Each structure stands twice: as C-alpha cells, then as structure tokens.
Coordinates of C-alpha atoms and ligand atoms in Angstrom, one line a residue:
M103 CA 60.1 -26.1 -18.7
T104 CA 58.2 -27.4 -15.6
R105 CA 54.8 -27.6 -15.3
A106 CA 54.8 -24.7 -12.9
S107 CA 57.1 -22.6 -15.3
R108 CA 55.2 -22.9 -18.1
I109 CA 52.2 -22.6 -15.5
A110 CA 53.5 -19.0 -14.6
F111 CA 55.0 -18.4 -18.5
A112 CA 51.2 -18.6 -19.4
L113 CA 50.0 -16.6 -17.1
L114 CA 52.0 -13.9 -18.2
P115 CA 50.2 -11.8 -20.6
L116 CA 47.0 -12.7 -18.8
A117 CA 48.0 -10.2 -16.6
G118 CA 49.3 -8.0 -18.6
L119 CA 46.3 -8.3 -20.1
A120 CA 43.5 -7.6 -16.9
T121 CA 45.4 -3.7 -16.6
G122 CA 45.0 -3.2 -20.8
L123 CA 40.9 -4.0 -20.6
S124 CA 40.6 -2.0 -17.6
A125 CA 43.0 1.6 -17.9
Q126 CA 43.4 2.3 -21.6
V127 CA 46.6 0.3 -21.5
G128 CA 47.3 -0.6 -24.9
S129 CA 44.7 1.8 -26.0
P130 CA 46.3 4.3 -28.8
A131 CA 45.7 7.5 -25.8
G132 CA 47.7 5.1 -23.3
P133 CA 47.0 5.6 -19.2
V134 CA 46.7 8.4 -17.8
P135 CA 50.0 8.6 -15.7
V136 CA 49.6 8.8 -11.9
E137 CA 50.8 11.3 -11.0
Y138 CA 47.9 13.1 -12.6
L139 CA 45.3 11.5 -10.7
T140 CA 46.8 12.2 -7.4
A141 CA 47.5 15.4 -8.2
R142 CA 43.2 15.6 -9.2
R143 CA 42.6 13.7 -5.8
A144 CA 44.6 15.8 -3.2
D145 CA 43.3 18.8 -5.5
L146 CA 39.4 17.2 -4.7
L147 CA 40.6 16.2 -1.2
K148 CA 42.0 19.7 -0.4
R149 CA 38.6 21.5 -1.8
M150 CA 36.4 19.3 0.3
G151 CA 38.2 20.6 4.1
N152 CA 36.7 18.0 6.2
G153 CA 34.3 14.9 4.9
I154 CA 33.9 12.1 3.0
A155 CA 33.7 11.6 -1.4
I156 CA 31.5 8.3 -2.1
I157 CA 32.1 7.9 -6.6
R158 CA 31.0 5.5 -8.0
S159 CA 32.0 3.8 -10.8
S160 CA 29.5 3.2 -14.2
E161 CA 28.1 -0.2 -14.2
Q162 CA 28.3 -2.8 -16.7
R163 CA 25.1 -2.1 -20.2
S164 CA 23.3 -5.3 -21.4
I165 CA 24.5 -6.5 -24.4
E166 CA 22.5 -8.9 -25.1
G167 CA 19.3 -6.4 -23.5
D168 CA 18.7 -2.7 -23.6
Y169 CA 23.0 -2.0 -26.3
P170 CA 22.5 -5.0 -28.6
Q171 CA 24.0 -1.5 -31.2
D172 CA 26.3 0.3 -28.6
S173 CA 28.0 -2.2 -26.3
D174 CA 30.8 -1.0 -24.8
Y175 CA 31.9 -0.1 -21.4
R176 CA 32.5 3.8 -21.0
E177 CA 34.1 5.0 -17.1
N178 CA 31.9 7.6 -15.4
N179 CA 33.7 10.4 -16.3
D180 CA 34.6 11.4 -12.5
F181 CA 35.5 8.4 -11.9
F182 CA 37.9 8.1 -14.8
Y183 CA 39.2 11.5 -14.1
L184 CA 40.7 10.9 -10.6
T185 CA 41.0 7.0 -11.3
G186 CA 42.3 6.7 -14.9
L187 CA 40.2 2.7 -14.8
E188 CA 37.8 1.5 -17.0
T189 CA 35.8 -0.7 -14.1
P190 CA 32.7 -1.5 -14.0
S191 CA 30.4 -1.6 -10.2
S192 CA 34.0 0.2 -9.2
W193 CA 33.9 2.9 -5.3
L194 CA 36.2 5.2 -4.8
V195 CA 36.3 6.5 -1.8
L196 CA 38.1 10.1 -0.2
V197 CA 38.4 10.4 3.2
A198 CA 39.8 14.1 4.2
R199 CA 41.0 15.1 7.4
D200 CA 41.6 19.2 8.8
T201 CA 44.3 18.1 10.7
L202 CA 45.4 14.4 9.7
A203 CA 45.8 12.7 6.2
P204 CA 44.1 12.5 3.5
Q205 CA 42.9 8.8 3.3
V206 CA 41.9 6.8 -0.9
Y207 CA 40.0 3.5 -0.9
L208 CA 39.2 1.8 -3.7
Y209 CA 36.8 -1.0 -4.5
L210 CA 37.4 -3.3 -7.5
P211 CA 35.1 -6.5 -8.3
A212 CA 36.7 -9.4 -7.8
R213 CA 38.0 -11.2 -10.0
D214 CA 36.1 -14.2 -11.2
T215 CA 38.0 -16.8 -14.0
M216 CA 35.1 -18.3 -15.4
A217 CA 33.6 -15.0 -16.2
E218 CA 36.5 -13.4 -17.4
R219 CA 36.3 -16.6 -20.5
W220 CA 32.9 -14.6 -21.5
T221 CA 34.5 -11.0 -20.7
G222 CA 38.5 -11.0 -20.7
A223 CA 41.4 -10.7 -17.5
R224 CA 39.9 -8.0 -15.6
L225 CA 40.9 -6.0 -13.0
G226 CA 40.6 -6.4 -9.8
P227 CA 42.5 -5.4 -5.9
G228 CA 46.2 -5.3 -5.5
P229 CA 49.3 -4.8 -6.4
E230 CA 48.2 -4.8 -9.9
A231 CA 45.5 -1.7 -9.4
S232 CA 47.2 0.0 -7.2
A233 CA 50.2 0.6 -9.5
L234 CA 47.1 2.1 -12.3
T235 CA 45.9 4.6 -9.9
G236 CA 48.6 5.1 -7.4
I237 CA 46.2 4.8 -4.2
E238 CA 47.6 1.7 -1.8
E239 CA 44.4 0.2 -0.7
T240 CA 42.4 -2.1 -2.8
R241 CA 39.8 -4.0 -1.7
P242 CA 36.9 -6.7 -3.7
A243 CA 34.1 -4.2 -4.0
D244 CA 31.5 -6.3 -2.5
Q245 CA 32.9 -5.5 0.8
A246 CA 32.5 -2.1 0.2
Q247 CA 28.5 -1.1 1.0
R248 CA 29.3 -1.3 4.4
Q249 CA 32.7 -0.8 5.1
I250 CA 31.0 2.6 3.5
R251 CA 28.7 3.1 5.2
G252 CA 31.2 2.7 8.5
M253 CA 33.3 5.1 7.0
V254 CA 30.6 7.4 6.6
R255 CA 29.8 7.3 9.7
S256 CA 33.1 8.0 11.4
S257 CA 33.5 10.8 9.2
T258 CA 30.1 12.4 9.8
V259 CA 30.9 12.2 13.9
R260 CA 34.2 13.9 13.4
G261 CA 32.2 17.1 11.9
G262 CA 32.7 16.1 8.4
K263 CA 30.9 16.4 5.6
L264 CA 29.2 13.7 3.8
Y265 CA 30.0 14.4 -0.6
L266 CA 28.4 12.5 -2.7
L267 CA 28.1 12.9 -6.7
L268 CA 24.5 14.3 -6.5
G269 CA 22.6 13.3 -10.1
E270 CA 19.9 12.5 -11.0
E271 CA 20.7 8.3 -10.2
A272 CA 22.5 9.0 -7.3
V273 CA 19.2 11.0 -6.2
S274 CA 17.1 8.0 -7.1
D275 CA 19.6 4.8 -5.6
T276 CA 19.1 3.7 -2.0
F277 CA 22.5 2.8 -1.0
F278 CA 22.7 6.8 -1.9
Q279 CA 20.0 7.5 0.2
Q280 CA 20.3 5.5 3.2
L281 CA 23.7 7.1 3.5
A282 CA 22.3 10.5 3.5
L283 CA 19.5 9.6 5.9
G284 CA 22.0 7.6 8.5
S285 CA 25.1 10.8 7.9
G286 CA 23.6 13.3 10.6
A287 CA 25.4 15.8 8.2
G288 CA 23.1 16.4 5.3
V289 CA 25.3 16.0 2.4
T290 CA 27.1 18.3 -0.4
D291 CA 26.7 17.4 -3.8
L292 CA 30.4 16.8 -5.1
R293 CA 30.1 17.4 -8.6
P294 CA 30.1 21.7 -8.4
S295 CA 34.3 21.1 -7.0
L296 CA 35.0 18.2 -9.7
A297 CA 33.5 20.8 -12.4
A298 CA 35.5 23.8 -11.7
M299 CA 38.9 21.5 -11.8
R300 CA 38.0 19.6 -14.1
L301 CA 37.2 23.3 -16.5
V302 CA 40.9 23.3 -16.3
K303 CA 42.7 21.0 -18.6
D304 CA 45.8 19.8 -17.2
A305 CA 48.2 18.4 -19.7
D306 CA 47.4 14.8 -19.2
E307 CA 43.9 16.0 -20.9
M308 CA 45.8 18.4 -23.4
R309 CA 47.1 16.0 -24.9
R310 CA 43.9 14.0 -25.2
L311 CA 42.0 17.1 -26.0
R312 CA 44.7 18.1 -28.9
M313 CA 45.0 15.2 -30.7
A314 CA 41.3 14.4 -30.4
I315 CA 41.1 17.3 -32.4
D316 CA 43.6 16.9 -34.5
I317 CA 42.0 13.7 -35.7
T318 CA 38.9 15.4 -35.9
A319 CA 40.4 18.0 -38.2
K320 CA 41.6 15.3 -40.3
G321 CA 38.1 13.2 -40.4
H322 CA 37.0 16.6 -41.8
L323 CA 39.2 16.7 -44.7
A324 CA 38.1 13.4 -45.7
A325 CA 35.1 14.0 -46.2
M326 CA 35.4 17.5 -48.6
R327 CA 37.3 15.2 -50.5
A328 CA 34.1 12.4 -50.2
A329 CA 31.5 15.7 -51.5
R330 CA 29.8 15.6 -54.5
P331 CA 26.1 16.4 -56.0
G332 CA 24.6 13.0 -56.0
A333 CA 27.2 11.3 -52.3
W334 CA 24.7 10.2 -49.8
E335 CA 25.2 12.3 -46.0
Y336 CA 25.5 8.9 -44.9
E337 CA 29.1 8.9 -47.5
L338 CA 30.0 11.8 -45.8
E339 CA 30.0 10.6 -42.3
G340 CA 31.8 7.6 -43.1
A341 CA 34.5 9.3 -44.3
A342 CA 35.3 11.4 -41.6
E343 CA 34.4 8.8 -39.5
G344 CA 36.4 5.6 -40.3
T345 CA 39.1 8.5 -40.5
F346 CA 38.5 8.9 -36.8
R347 CA 38.7 5.3 -36.1
S348 CA 42.2 4.7 -38.0
L349 CA 43.3 7.5 -36.6
G350 CA 43.3 5.8 -32.9
A351 CA 39.8 7.5 -32.1
E352 CA 37.9 5.0 -30.2
R353 CA 34.3 6.6 -30.6
V354 CA 32.8 9.3 -31.4
G355 CA 32.2 12.2 -29.8
Y356 CA 28.7 12.7 -30.3
P357 CA 26.4 11.7 -33.5
S358 CA 27.7 12.4 -36.2
I359 CA 25.3 16.1 -38.1
V360 CA 26.3 15.9 -42.0
G361 CA 22.7 17.4 -43.7
T362 CA 22.7 18.7 -47.1
G363 CA 19.9 21.8 -48.1
I364 CA 16.6 22.0 -45.8
N365 CA 18.7 19.7 -43.1
A366 CA 21.7 22.3 -43.0
T367 CA 19.1 23.6 -40.9
T368 CA 18.0 20.9 -38.2
L369 CA 20.6 21.6 -35.1
H370 CA 21.1 18.2 -34.4
Y371 CA 19.8 16.4 -37.5
D372 CA 21.4 12.9 -37.3
K373 CA 19.5 10.9 -40.0
S374 CA 22.7 11.3 -42.9
R375 CA 20.0 9.4 -44.8
S376 CA 20.1 12.5 -47.3
Q377 CA 21.6 12.8 -50.9
L378 CA 23.6 16.0 -51.6
Q379 CA 22.5 18.1 -54.9
A380 CA 24.1 20.6 -56.3
G381 CA 23.5 24.3 -55.2
E382 CA 22.9 22.6 -51.6
L383 CA 24.7 24.1 -48.6
V384 CA 26.3 21.0 -46.4
V385 CA 26.8 21.3 -42.6
M386 CA 29.4 18.6 -41.0
D387 CA 29.2 18.5 -37.2
M388 CA 31.6 15.5 -36.3
G389 CA 34.0 14.9 -33.4
A390 CA 36.1 11.9 -31.8
E391 CA 36.5 10.6 -28.6
Y392 CA 40.1 10.0 -28.5
G393 CA 41.2 9.1 -24.9
F394 CA 38.3 9.8 -23.1
Y395 CA 37.7 13.9 -24.6
S396 CA 36.6 14.7 -27.6
A397 CA 36.3 17.3 -30.0
D398 CA 33.8 19.4 -31.4
V399 CA 33.9 20.7 -34.9
T400 CA 31.1 22.0 -37.7
R401 CA 32.0 22.5 -41.3
T402 CA 29.9 24.0 -44.3
I403 CA 31.2 23.4 -47.7
P404 CA 29.4 23.4 -51.6
A405 CA 28.4 19.7 -52.2
S406 CA 29.2 20.9 -55.9
G407 CA 32.7 22.5 -54.4
K408 CA 32.0 25.9 -54.9
F409 CA 30.1 28.8 -53.3
S410 CA 27.0 30.8 -54.7
P411 CA 28.2 34.6 -54.4
R412 CA 24.7 33.9 -52.3
Q413 CA 26.1 31.3 -49.8
L414 CA 29.4 33.1 -49.8
S415 CA 28.2 36.3 -48.4
I416 CA 26.4 34.4 -45.6
Y417 CA 29.5 32.6 -44.8
N418 CA 31.5 34.6 -44.2
L419 CA 29.5 37.1 -42.0
V420 CA 29.6 33.6 -40.0
L421 CA 33.4 33.2 -40.1
A422 CA 34.1 37.3 -39.8
T423 CA 31.4 36.4 -36.5
Q424 CA 33.8 33.7 -35.5
Q425 CA 37.1 35.8 -35.7
A426 CA 34.9 38.6 -34.1
A427 CA 35.0 36.4 -30.9
M428 CA 38.1 35.2 -31.3
D429 CA 39.9 38.0 -31.0
S430 CA 37.8 39.1 -27.8
I431 CA 39.3 35.7 -26.3
R432 CA 41.5 36.4 -23.0
P433 CA 41.1 35.6 -19.0
G434 CA 38.9 37.1 -17.1
I435 CA 35.9 38.4 -20.0
T436 CA 33.2 35.2 -19.5
M437 CA 31.5 34.1 -22.3
G438 CA 28.0 35.6 -21.4
R439 CA 30.5 38.5 -23.1
L440 CA 31.5 36.7 -25.5
G441 CA 28.5 35.0 -26.9
Q442 CA 27.4 39.8 -26.8
I443 CA 29.3 39.7 -28.8
S444 CA 29.6 38.3 -31.4
R445 CA 25.4 38.7 -31.5
D446 CA 26.4 42.7 -32.2
Y447 CA 28.9 41.6 -34.2
M448 CA 26.5 40.3 -36.5
K449 CA 24.1 43.1 -36.3
A450 CA 26.4 45.3 -37.4
H451 CA 27.8 43.6 -40.3
S452 CA 24.4 41.7 -41.7
G453 CA 22.7 45.2 -43.3
D454 CA 20.0 43.1 -44.9
L455 CA 21.9 40.8 -46.0
C456 CA 18.7 38.3 -44.3
A457 CA 16.8 40.3 -45.4
P458 CA 13.7 42.0 -44.0
G459 CA 16.0 43.4 -41.1
T460 CA 19.8 41.8 -40.3
C461 CA 20.7 37.4 -39.6
D462 CA 20.5 38.7 -35.5
Q463 CA 16.8 36.2 -36.2
Y464 CA 18.5 33.1 -37.4
Y465 CA 21.5 32.6 -34.9
I466 CA 19.0 30.9 -33.6
H467 CA 22.0 29.3 -30.3
G468 CA 25.0 30.0 -28.1
L469 CA 28.1 30.9 -29.5
G470 CA 29.2 28.0 -27.4
H471 CA 30.7 25.8 -24.2
W472 CA 33.2 24.0 -22.7
I473 CA 34.6 20.6 -24.6
G474 CA 36.5 17.3 -22.5
M475 CA 35.4 14.3 -21.5
D476 CA 31.6 14.9 -21.8
V477 CA 31.9 17.8 -25.6
H478 CA 29.0 19.8 -23.5
D479 CA 31.3 19.9 -20.7
V480 CA 31.1 20.1 -17.4
G481 CA 32.0 23.9 -15.5
N482 CA 29.9 27.6 -14.6
Y483 CA 28.9 29.1 -17.5
A484 CA 29.8 32.3 -15.7
T485 CA 33.7 31.2 -15.0
P486 CA 36.1 34.2 -16.1
L487 CA 37.9 32.1 -18.8
A488 CA 41.0 31.1 -17.2
P489 CA 44.1 29.3 -18.9
N490 CA 43.9 25.8 -20.1
M491 CA 40.1 26.6 -20.1
V492 CA 38.9 25.0 -23.4
L493 CA 35.8 25.8 -25.6
T494 CA 34.1 26.3 -28.8
V495 CA 33.0 29.0 -31.0
E496 CA 30.3 28.4 -33.4
P497 CA 27.6 31.1 -34.6
G498 CA 25.5 30.1 -37.6
I499 CA 23.5 31.5 -39.5
Y500 CA 19.4 29.4 -41.2
I501 CA 17.3 30.0 -43.2
P502 CA 14.8 27.0 -43.7
A503 CA 13.1 29.2 -46.2
E504 CA 16.5 29.8 -48.4
K505 CA 17.0 25.7 -47.1
L506 CA 20.3 27.4 -46.4
G507 CA 22.0 26.5 -43.1
V508 CA 25.8 28.0 -42.3
R509 CA 27.8 26.8 -39.2
I510 CA 30.4 26.4 -38.4
E511 CA 32.6 25.4 -35.7
D512 CA 36.1 25.8 -33.7
D513 CA 37.7 24.6 -31.0
V514 CA 40.2 26.6 -28.3
V515 CA 42.3 27.0 -25.7
V516 CA 42.8 29.3 -24.0
T517 CA 46.1 30.9 -22.9
A518 CA 48.0 33.6 -20.7
T519 CA 47.5 36.2 -23.1
G520 CA 44.6 35.2 -25.8
Y521 CA 43.4 32.3 -28.5
E522 CA 44.8 29.4 -29.1
L523 CA 43.4 27.8 -32.6
L524 CA 43.5 24.0 -32.2
S525 CA 41.5 23.4 -35.2
G526 CA 42.5 25.0 -38.0
G527 CA 44.2 21.7 -39.4
A528 CA 40.4 21.8 -40.6
P529 CA 40.2 24.7 -43.1
R530 CA 38.2 27.8 -42.3
T531 CA 38.2 30.2 -45.5
A532 CA 35.3 29.6 -48.1
A533 CA 39.0 29.2 -50.8
D534 CA 40.5 27.0 -48.3
I535 CA 37.9 24.4 -48.6
E536 CA 37.4 25.4 -52.5
K537 CA 41.1 24.2 -52.6
V538 CA 40.6 21.2 -51.0
M539 CA 37.4 20.1 -52.4
K540 CA 39.2 21.0 -56.1
K541 CA 42.0 18.3 -55.5
K542 CA 40.0 14.9 -54.8
Ligands
LIG1118 N1 28.0 19.2 -31.7 C1 27.6 19.3 -30.9 C2 27.7 21.2 -30.5 O1 27.8 22.3 -31.3 O2 26.7 21.0 -29.5
MN1119 MN1 29.3 22.1 -29.9
MN1120 MN1 29.2 20.5 -32.8

C-alpha cells in the first residue's frame, strides 16, 4: 500500500462519520430521505409566492458553561424539517420567484481539522451535504450574511417579501433587524406557513412518530412492572427512560412526570422524589423522542397493583370521557369542539362522583394538543382536523383533598373516516393495567 493510498484509506471512515454526526445517518431513526426534504421545500416555496426566506440552524450550547448536564446538540425543528441536518451555525435560504425556478442555498461552516479532534467530524459545504439534503448550492457559512444581504435586496427590489421565523430570538437578532430595516418590504412571519405544513405529517414523519409512540408504550409497561409500594418515583422513571433509550430513543420528548398520591395532582410534577405508598394512584406522563419526533402518553396506575372501588369509578369516568372524545374524531371537526364534547360527557356522567356536584371543576386542563417535533407541536388550534394530523387526547380529574389524580393520555392520528389509536401498546383499561402489574 502506497503512502497516498494509506491516507486515502484512512480517511474513508472519517468521511462516513461526517454524515453520521450531521444528519441522523447511523442514528436509530436514520436520515430523512431526500425526496421528503425536497417536497417540503417545494411546498414552502409555493406558499411563499414571491419572496426570500432565511432559516437559521440552532447554535452549539456551552458544555462547560451553561449546559453541563444537557450538552447534546438538538437542531432547530424547522431547519431539520427542511434540511434533515444537525449542523450548528448554518443557514438555509429559499428564494421563490413568480415566474422563474426557485433557488435554494445552504450555508454550512467550513470543516476545521483541529476543532474536529474535539467535536468529531463535521459536515461542511460540498457534495456530501448536497447528497444528504438534495440542495445543490452549498456554501461556506462565513459568506452567509454578506450574500444574504445581497439576495434580500434583489428579491425585495423585484417585489418579493422577506420571510423570517419571527420567534423571540429572531426579533432580538441584530442581523435580522438590519435585514428587516433594509428590505423595504417589511417582514412576513414564516412560522404560520411552516406550522400549517408540520401539522399534517408526511410518511417519514409518521414512521418516526409511530416508532416514538411504540417505544413509549414499552417504557410504560416497564414502569408498571417496576411499581410496588415502597418503590420510588425515580425507579419507575428510570425503568421507562432506560427502555426508551435501549429501543433507540435519543432523548425524552419532555421531562418525565411520575407522581404518586398528592404528586399526581400536580400537572407537571417532575421531581420524582417520593416513595409509592400502598393505596395511592401514580400518574406517569412519559414520552420518548425518536428521530426528532416525540410521543406523549400518560397512564395512571395503582401503586399496589389493584384499584380501590373509589379509584376505579374515577378512572373509568376519565376513560369513558376520553373514549367519547376519540369517537368524535373525524376530518372537519375542531379541537375546540372535541374539548367541549369531553367536558359535556364528563358533566353528564359524573353525577355526584366528585361530590358535591359534577367532576367538571377537577378537569383543569385542555383535552389535548398536536404532537410532532415538539411535544406541544406547532399548528393553529382552530384548524379543522384532517388526515395525518396527530394529537393527544388526555382528559383528567385531580382532587388534591383526596390526594387523587387520574390522567389518561393517548396519541391518535386522524384518518379519512375517524382516527387510529397509536398508543394502544400501553394498557389502558383498569383490568389490563392490573393484569400487567400482577404478572411482573
Ligand atoms: N406531557 C405534557 C402534556 O401532556 O401536555
Ligand atoms: Mn400532552
Ligand atoms: Mn403528557
């Protein structure tokens, strides 16, 4: 082997690694296929009409400073949705033009051999980035701001709009402020268009979500098996999160909530520091993130493995309320209407169960929300349901005076005629939960 061929040979795995670190290649979920990325960008360009959109990636966070416990790089959702990349300090530019073909530019930091001794190989501009994203024009990020200024000027001179993601960060960003001032066309918020697109999941998104939810159901089963009087909340959390990770989830979708007794009545209790007592109910709200998509599932279980008659009555009312809402899911209905159906159902069926009066005042949160790359995902809640929207259905009853909380949360996808339950892998009925807890 000549010296040159040895070097070339030695570099091959490194080239493979560069993609792996930057685009989910080698991750359990794998990369987003290029045809989906291209279709998403084409859809967005069409919605833009005539204009230019600038979308920035996330920035690397300081491992040694602010985030020693949470150092992994998580890409900005919109940037990932349109590029499939996980590349800090990068830019995506989309130029839509009424009559001419649209243009797409990707700016990535140039590779840096010395820095990569610490960070591992990074994806730079070039053919590899083009192959992963389907974007032909890839350029070094240090040219981004100057070139973007020029492109914004020529686009807005032609009557194009300037589109930015007008979140808090963008509004306070000096470069974006200067662009806005200089554009002469004002600024249009890009977020509603992207939110409308992300609300309806494509096949690759559904594959990721289904997997996140399947993994989550298995985690809930593991937590049910770990439960017993005397167990700590963190043991249940550990059983679930260990299962998530072992099945390919790269993160949790949100901090796990495992609350026993009075803690079950705190909606976002995330300390997990109490010990389960016989006779208590435990609310477990836990979801895996798989390939950037998050599940959101809640189960309520009896610490000792058997519901008391009182707990069972409340549990069954919540379950029936949830079922009534699910049975109403179909294209065209709104989330608001489903919420009202669930409240009306609970009111009509609770009698004096939560005495005095109905259980209505103990159902203190909304019925559900969109899920996707964010656990509370983007999307206008007035949008009538349509196939391939994914949402949670999660009624609950919380009675602090009795140290009793019940929430049942499932994930469903809207179909052409109704819905499909995605989280049925986690036992839902009291009998099925008792069966799992008995068998452990
Ligand atoms: N896990 C938070 C929620 O259910 O909305
Ligand atoms: Mn939820
Ligand atoms: Mn939840």
